[in-house]
Short mmCIF file of C-alpha atoms and ligand atoms in Angstrom, two decimals:
data_model
loop_
_atom_site.label_atom_id
_atom_site.label_comp_id
_atom_site.label_asym_id
_atom_site.label_seq_id
_atom_site.Cartn_x
_atom_site.Cartn_y
_atom_site.Cartn_z
CA ASP A 823 -23.90 66.50 -4.97
CA THR A 824 -26.63 63.97 -4.53
CA TRP A 825 -28.65 62.81 -7.54
CA ARG A 826 -31.92 61.15 -6.61
CA PHE A 827 -32.93 58.49 -9.16
CA ALA A 828 -36.42 56.94 -8.96
CA LEU A 829 -37.44 53.68 -10.61
CA GLU A 830 -40.83 52.58 -11.99
CA GLU A 831 -39.86 49.03 -11.12
CA VAL A 832 -38.94 47.14 -7.93
CA SER A 833 -35.50 45.92 -6.79
CA GLY A 834 -34.25 43.12 -9.04
CA SER A 835 -35.81 44.57 -12.19
CA VAL A 836 -34.20 45.70 -15.43
CA GLN A 837 -34.50 49.35 -14.31
CA ASP A 838 -32.86 48.46 -11.03
CA ALA A 839 -29.99 46.71 -12.86
CA TYR A 840 -29.57 49.88 -14.88
CA ALA A 841 -29.64 52.16 -11.84
CA GLN A 842 -27.16 50.07 -9.82
CA GLU A 843 -24.62 50.04 -12.65
CA PHE A 844 -25.30 53.72 -13.44
CA LYS A 845 -24.64 54.63 -9.79
CA GLN A 846 -21.29 52.82 -9.76
CA ARG A 847 -20.13 54.34 -13.04
CA ILE A 848 -21.22 57.89 -12.13
CA GLU A 849 -19.67 57.78 -8.69
CA LYS A 850 -16.42 56.40 -10.08
CA ALA A 851 -16.22 58.78 -13.05
CA SER A 852 -16.96 61.81 -10.87
CA GLU A 853 -14.33 60.68 -8.35
CA GLY A 854 -16.72 60.97 -5.46
CA ASP A 855 -18.16 64.36 -6.42
CA ILE A 856 -21.60 62.81 -7.09
CA ASP A 857 -23.64 60.42 -4.98
CA VAL A 858 -26.52 58.56 -6.67
CA GLU A 859 -29.43 57.58 -4.44
CA ILE A 860 -31.79 54.96 -5.88
CA TYR A 861 -35.50 54.85 -5.03
CA PRO A 862 -37.16 51.61 -6.20
CA TYR A 863 -40.83 51.51 -7.18
CA GLY A 864 -43.13 52.04 -4.21
CA ALA A 865 -40.87 54.55 -2.44
CA LEU A 866 -42.08 57.72 -4.13
CA GLY A 867 -45.21 56.94 -6.16
CA THR A 868 -46.62 55.77 -9.45
CA SER A 869 -44.84 56.24 -12.76
CA SER A 870 -46.82 59.42 -13.52
CA GLN A 871 -46.03 60.82 -10.10
CA LEU A 872 -42.32 60.12 -10.57
CA THR A 873 -42.38 62.15 -13.80
CA GLU A 874 -44.03 65.01 -11.96
CA LEU A 875 -41.36 64.90 -9.25
CA VAL A 876 -38.67 65.25 -11.91
CA GLN A 877 -40.55 67.98 -13.77
CA SER A 878 -40.65 70.00 -10.55
CA ASP A 879 -36.98 69.20 -9.80
CA ALA A 880 -37.81 67.49 -6.50
CA ILE A 881 -35.77 64.52 -7.75
CA GLN A 882 -33.21 64.58 -10.55
CA LEU A 883 -33.68 61.36 -12.52
CA THR A 884 -36.34 58.82 -13.27
CA PHE A 885 -37.52 56.32 -15.86
CA ALA A 886 -40.63 57.52 -17.66
CA SER A 887 -42.29 54.75 -19.65
CA PRO A 888 -44.12 55.98 -22.74
CA GLY A 889 -47.06 53.75 -21.80
CA HIS A 890 -47.74 56.27 -19.06
CA LEU A 891 -45.86 59.33 -20.28
CA ALA A 892 -47.80 59.60 -23.54
CA SER A 893 -50.65 61.04 -21.47
CA VAL A 894 -48.42 64.10 -21.08
CA ILE A 895 -46.18 63.81 -24.18
CA PRO A 896 -48.22 62.06 -26.91
CA GLU A 897 -45.15 61.84 -29.18
CA ALA A 898 -43.61 59.36 -26.71
CA GLY A 899 -46.48 57.02 -27.48
CA VAL A 900 -44.72 56.03 -30.68
CA PHE A 901 -42.83 53.41 -28.65
CA THR A 902 -46.07 51.73 -27.63
CA LEU A 903 -47.39 51.22 -31.16
CA HIS A 904 -47.95 47.63 -32.22
CA PHE A 905 -46.18 46.01 -35.14
CA LEU A 906 -43.87 48.95 -35.67
CA PHE A 907 -40.55 47.56 -34.44
CA SER A 908 -38.44 44.84 -35.99
CA ASP A 909 -38.85 41.20 -34.95
CA ASP A 910 -35.10 41.32 -34.44
CA ASN A 911 -34.55 43.28 -31.23
CA ALA A 912 -30.91 43.95 -32.08
CA VAL A 913 -32.18 46.00 -35.02
CA ASN A 914 -34.46 47.96 -32.68
CA GLU A 915 -31.63 48.64 -30.26
CA LYS A 916 -29.48 49.99 -33.08
CA VAL A 917 -32.24 52.28 -34.39
CA LEU A 918 -33.05 53.59 -30.91
CA GLY A 919 -29.39 54.55 -30.47
CA ASN A 920 -29.11 56.45 -33.79
CA SER A 921 -32.39 57.61 -35.20
CA LYS A 922 -33.08 61.27 -35.86
CA ALA A 923 -36.53 60.50 -34.51
CA ILE A 924 -35.02 60.59 -31.02
CA ASP A 925 -33.80 64.19 -31.55
CA MET A 926 -37.30 65.25 -32.54
CA LEU A 927 -38.76 63.46 -29.57
CA SER A 928 -36.24 65.16 -27.31
CA GLU A 929 -37.75 68.55 -28.24
CA ALA A 930 -41.15 67.38 -27.12
CA TYR A 931 -39.63 66.30 -23.76
CA THR A 932 -37.85 69.66 -23.33
CA GLU A 933 -41.17 71.47 -23.74
CA GLN A 934 -42.36 69.54 -20.70
CA ASN A 935 -39.31 70.41 -18.62
CA LEU A 936 -37.71 67.00 -19.16
CA GLN A 937 -34.30 66.15 -20.57
CA LEU A 938 -34.36 62.89 -22.52
CA LEU A 939 -31.22 60.94 -21.62
CA GLY A 940 -31.88 57.54 -23.14
CA VAL A 941 -34.36 55.23 -24.85
CA ILE A 942 -34.10 51.73 -23.47
CA PRO A 943 -35.81 48.51 -24.63
CA GLU A 944 -36.68 46.06 -21.85
CA GLY A 945 -38.02 43.13 -23.84
CA TRP A 946 -41.08 41.91 -25.72
CA MET A 947 -44.50 42.67 -24.32
CA VAL A 948 -46.25 39.43 -23.45
CA TRP A 949 -49.96 39.02 -22.78
CA THR A 950 -51.12 37.09 -19.75
CA GLY A 951 -54.73 36.15 -19.21
CA ASN A 952 -57.30 33.95 -17.60
CA ARG A 953 -58.08 32.88 -21.15
CA ASP A 954 -55.98 32.01 -24.18
CA ILE A 955 -55.55 34.67 -26.85
CA GLU A 956 -54.61 33.22 -30.23
CA LYS A 957 -56.79 35.20 -32.63
CA PRO A 958 -58.22 38.73 -32.55
CA ALA A 959 -61.70 37.41 -31.70
CA ASP A 960 -60.27 36.06 -28.42
CA MET A 961 -59.74 39.68 -27.37
CA ASP A 962 -63.50 40.39 -27.48
CA GLY A 963 -64.50 41.96 -24.19
CA PHE A 964 -61.18 40.87 -22.61
CA LYS A 965 -60.58 43.17 -19.64
CA ILE A 966 -56.92 43.86 -20.11
CA ARG A 967 -54.97 46.17 -17.86
CA THR A 968 -52.89 48.61 -19.87
CA MET A 969 -50.58 51.39 -18.86
CA THR A 970 -52.39 54.71 -18.64
CA SER A 971 -51.75 56.34 -22.03
CA PRO A 972 -54.84 56.89 -24.21
CA ILE A 973 -52.91 55.65 -27.27
CA LEU A 974 -52.45 52.29 -25.61
CA VAL A 975 -56.05 52.18 -24.44
CA GLU A 976 -57.27 52.88 -27.99
CA THR A 977 -54.87 50.27 -29.40
CA TYR A 978 -56.49 47.56 -27.27
CA ARG A 979 -59.96 48.91 -27.98
CA GLY A 980 -59.05 48.41 -31.63
CA TYR A 981 -58.70 44.68 -30.96
CA GLY A 982 -62.17 44.65 -29.39
CA ALA A 983 -60.76 44.32 -25.84
CA ASN A 984 -62.03 46.23 -22.87
CA PRO A 985 -58.86 48.01 -21.75
CA THR A 986 -58.55 49.13 -18.11
CA PRO A 987 -55.72 51.58 -17.46
CA LEU A 988 -54.16 51.19 -14.01
CA PRO A 989 -50.88 52.03 -12.25
CA TYR A 990 -48.40 49.14 -12.12
CA SER A 991 -48.86 48.73 -8.35
CA GLU A 992 -52.54 47.82 -8.73
CA VAL A 993 -52.18 45.10 -11.38
CA TYR A 994 -51.55 42.09 -9.11
CA SER A 995 -54.55 42.69 -6.87
CA GLY A 996 -56.71 43.52 -9.89
CA LEU A 997 -55.86 40.12 -11.41
CA GLN A 998 -56.20 38.28 -8.15
CA LEU A 999 -59.63 39.75 -7.42
CA GLY A 1000 -60.80 39.17 -10.97
CA GLN A 1001 -61.40 42.87 -11.66
CA ILE A 1002 -59.30 42.44 -14.77
CA ASP A 1003 -58.79 39.36 -17.01
CA GLY A 1004 -55.25 39.99 -18.09
CA GLN A 1005 -52.35 42.37 -18.52
CA VAL A 1006 -49.33 42.88 -20.73
CA ASN A 1007 -45.67 43.28 -19.71
CA PRO A 1008 -42.20 41.85 -20.42
CA VAL A 1009 -41.42 38.40 -19.00
CA PHE A 1010 -39.09 39.65 -16.28
CA ALA A 1011 -41.88 41.85 -14.93
CA ILE A 1012 -44.47 39.06 -15.09
CA GLU A 1013 -42.14 37.02 -12.91
CA GLU A 1014 -41.05 39.62 -10.39
CA MET A 1015 -44.53 41.06 -9.89
CA SER A 1016 -45.91 37.48 -9.54
CA PHE A 1017 -48.56 38.05 -12.22
CA TYR A 1018 -47.92 34.49 -13.49
CA GLU A 1019 -49.20 33.13 -10.17
CA VAL A 1020 -52.67 34.50 -10.80
CA GLN A 1021 -52.92 33.90 -14.57
CA ASP A 1022 -53.51 30.75 -16.64
CA TYR A 1023 -51.97 31.72 -19.99
CA MET A 1024 -48.96 33.60 -21.17
CA ILE A 1025 -49.01 34.51 -24.89
CA GLN A 1026 -46.00 35.66 -26.88
CA ALA A 1027 -47.18 37.60 -29.89
CA LYS A 1028 -44.21 39.95 -30.38
CA GLN A 1029 -46.68 42.77 -31.02
CA ALA A 1030 -44.53 45.38 -29.29
CA GLN A 1031 -41.37 45.99 -27.30
CA PHE A 1032 -41.46 47.44 -23.85
CA ILE A 1033 -39.43 50.62 -24.26
CA THR A 1034 -38.75 53.09 -21.51
CA THR A 1035 -37.06 56.47 -21.44
CA LEU A 1036 -34.58 57.82 -18.95
CA VAL A 1037 -35.26 61.45 -18.06
CA ALA A 1038 -33.76 64.22 -15.95
CA SER A 1039 -35.28 67.49 -14.94
CA SER A 1040 -34.37 70.20 -17.47
CA ASP A 1041 -33.33 72.62 -14.71
CA PHE A 1042 -31.07 70.00 -13.17
CA TYR A 1043 -29.49 69.12 -16.52
CA SER A 1044 -28.87 72.73 -17.61
CA GLY A 1045 -27.52 73.56 -14.14
CA LEU A 1046 -24.81 70.88 -14.28
CA ASP A 1047 -21.26 72.11 -14.69
CA ASP A 1048 -19.44 70.98 -17.82
CA ASP A 1049 -17.56 68.18 -16.10
CA GLN A 1050 -20.69 66.72 -14.57
CA ARG A 1051 -22.66 66.94 -17.83
CA GLN A 1052 -19.82 65.17 -19.64
CA VAL A 1053 -19.78 62.39 -17.05
CA LEU A 1054 -23.55 61.97 -17.31
CA ASP A 1055 -23.58 61.92 -21.13
CA LYS A 1056 -20.68 59.48 -21.30
CA VAL A 1057 -22.17 57.10 -18.76
CA THR A 1058 -25.67 57.07 -20.31
CA ASN A 1059 -24.11 56.35 -23.72
CA GLU A 1060 -21.95 53.56 -22.46
CA MET A 1061 -24.84 52.00 -20.53
CA ARG A 1062 -26.66 51.10 -23.76
CA PRO A 1063 -24.95 47.77 -24.58
CA TYR A 1064 -24.83 46.89 -20.89
CA ILE A 1065 -28.56 47.16 -20.35
CA PHE A 1066 -29.44 45.62 -23.71
CA GLU A 1067 -27.58 42.45 -22.75
CA LYS A 1068 -28.93 42.52 -19.21
CA GLN A 1069 -32.60 42.71 -20.29
CA GLU A 1070 -32.12 39.75 -22.65
CA GLN A 1071 -30.58 37.75 -19.87
CA TYR A 1072 -33.26 38.76 -17.31
CA ASN A 1073 -36.11 37.87 -19.66
CA ALA A 1074 -34.59 34.52 -20.56
CA ASP A 1075 -33.81 33.56 -16.93
CA ARG A 1076 -37.18 34.60 -15.62
CA LEU A 1077 -38.97 32.61 -18.33
CA GLU A 1078 -37.17 29.51 -17.08
CA LYS A 1079 -38.16 30.36 -13.53
CA ILE A 1080 -41.82 30.75 -14.49
CA LYS A 1081 -41.72 27.40 -16.29
CA LYS A 1082 -40.19 25.73 -13.27
CA ASP A 1083 -42.38 27.31 -10.59
CA SER A 1084 -45.81 27.20 -12.23
CA ASP A 1085 -47.99 25.36 -14.68
CA ILE A 1086 -49.04 28.48 -16.61
CA LYS A 1087 -49.54 27.63 -20.28
CA ILE A 1088 -47.03 29.40 -22.46
CA ILE A 1089 -48.09 29.97 -26.05
CA THR A 1090 -46.03 31.43 -28.85
CA LEU A 1091 -48.05 32.63 -31.80
CA THR A 1092 -46.97 31.55 -35.26
CA ASP A 1093 -46.17 34.22 -37.87
CA GLU A 1094 -49.55 33.52 -39.43
CA GLN A 1095 -51.38 33.96 -36.15
CA ARG A 1096 -49.49 37.18 -35.45
CA ASP A 1097 -50.35 38.56 -38.87
CA ALA A 1098 -54.03 38.22 -38.07
CA PHE A 1099 -53.55 40.80 -35.27
CA ARG A 1100 -51.74 43.28 -37.47
CA PRO A 1101 -54.64 45.22 -39.06
CA GLU A 1102 -56.33 45.80 -35.70
CA GLY A 1103 -53.03 46.48 -33.94
CA GLU A 1104 -52.23 49.17 -36.43
CA LYS A 1105 -55.44 51.03 -35.63
CA GLY A 1106 -53.49 52.55 -32.74
CA TRP A 1107 -51.24 54.27 -35.30
CA LYS A 1108 -54.12 56.46 -36.46
CA VAL A 1109 -54.88 57.52 -32.90
CA PHE A 1110 -51.22 58.23 -32.37
CA ARG A 1111 -51.05 60.48 -35.47
CA GLU A 1112 -54.14 62.39 -34.27
CA GLN A 1113 -52.86 62.87 -30.74
CA ALA A 1114 -49.17 63.49 -31.46
CA GLY A 1115 -49.76 65.88 -34.39
CA GLU A 1116 -47.32 66.76 -37.13
CA ARG A 1117 -44.18 66.26 -35.12
CA GLY A 1118 -45.43 62.94 -33.87
CA SER A 1119 -46.21 61.78 -37.39
CA LYS A 1120 -42.73 62.77 -38.48
CA ILE A 1121 -41.22 60.82 -35.59
CA LEU A 1122 -43.24 57.74 -36.57
CA ASP A 1123 -42.33 58.00 -40.27
CA THR A 1124 -38.65 58.49 -39.47
CA LEU A 1125 -38.54 55.55 -37.07
CA GLN A 1126 -40.35 53.32 -39.53
CA ALA A 1127 -37.91 54.23 -42.33
CA ASP A 1128 -34.89 53.75 -40.05
CA ILE A 1129 -36.14 50.30 -38.93
CA LYS A 1130 -36.65 49.22 -42.54
CA ALA A 1131 -33.20 50.46 -43.51
CA ALA A 1132 -31.54 48.74 -40.51
CA GLU A 1133 -33.34 45.48 -41.31
CA GLY A 1134 -31.91 45.62 -44.83
CA GLU A 1135 -28.33 45.95 -43.60
O1 6CS B 2208 -46.75 48.10 -16.58
C1 6CS B 2208 -46.21 49.07 -16.08
O2 6CS B 2208 -46.87 50.03 -15.70
C2 6CS B 2208 -44.72 49.06 -15.83
N1 6CS B 2208 -44.10 47.93 -16.46
C3 6CS B 2208 -42.81 47.83 -16.46
C4 6CS B 2208 -42.15 46.60 -16.92
N2 6CS B 2208 -42.04 48.86 -16.11
C5 6CS B 2208 -42.54 50.15 -15.69
C6 6CS B 2208 -44.00 50.34 -16.02
O3 6CS B 2208 -44.54 51.37 -15.29
#
């Protein structure tokens, strides 16, 4: 059998590292029964289009980032909320692997013909801009590109920014032509998409993690024979520590590369500066609760409690 696996990121990205390792492990564990074909970003369409291809079973696997997917599954938008996750990303990784919130979320995916296979952090979201952003007032009228989910758009509107939702593929030209002032993504992505070449500032505020989800089409998943499903479940479980380490390494290495190759100003907000963003950043939570309803609220409350508990351990 051939499993087609589409990425929302280009070759050399965290998602690509995942897919390459996944391919090797699946092909080995299935003893040649399964071939995995990888389609990097650009081959089949935007993130939203990739999700549609999986929903209609035209391809079997894709990454579906909540920053886009929450337009279809508002509950997934929980991963895009600001100041929810722990400052310690190891805590986040642990919670994402265990929390009951993920089971609830999985129901919401199933209703949209998607099987949730994994929740994967890819690093801290970092702002880049043609201006420095150190206090909420600096966001006033700032034309920031966001992913396409309304929850994210409202979160940035809460800061007073002028959010512009766009597909990933349109960000570089938007920045270059000055149609947008800035964008937000993990460091590895800022490097590989060359955003740092057309921006003056890079601001680390640790307001959110970039978290993606790995999905399969429900029909594909339920149609697997027992052996194949076991192989898939085992491999996706065992990939967790692999990709967690990989994303840390990618983000650290690419930061060094950006420092070496450009004179972009890199700013890390102090705890005090970050705290000033908190009340506005948390406005997005209200929008999330409205859009994601009762189940969404329960997912948020459960995650929040699990993060607190894990921080205390
Ligand atoms: O900003 C985006 O749209 C994309 N960013 C990353 C790092 N991965 C996929 C996502 O679609």
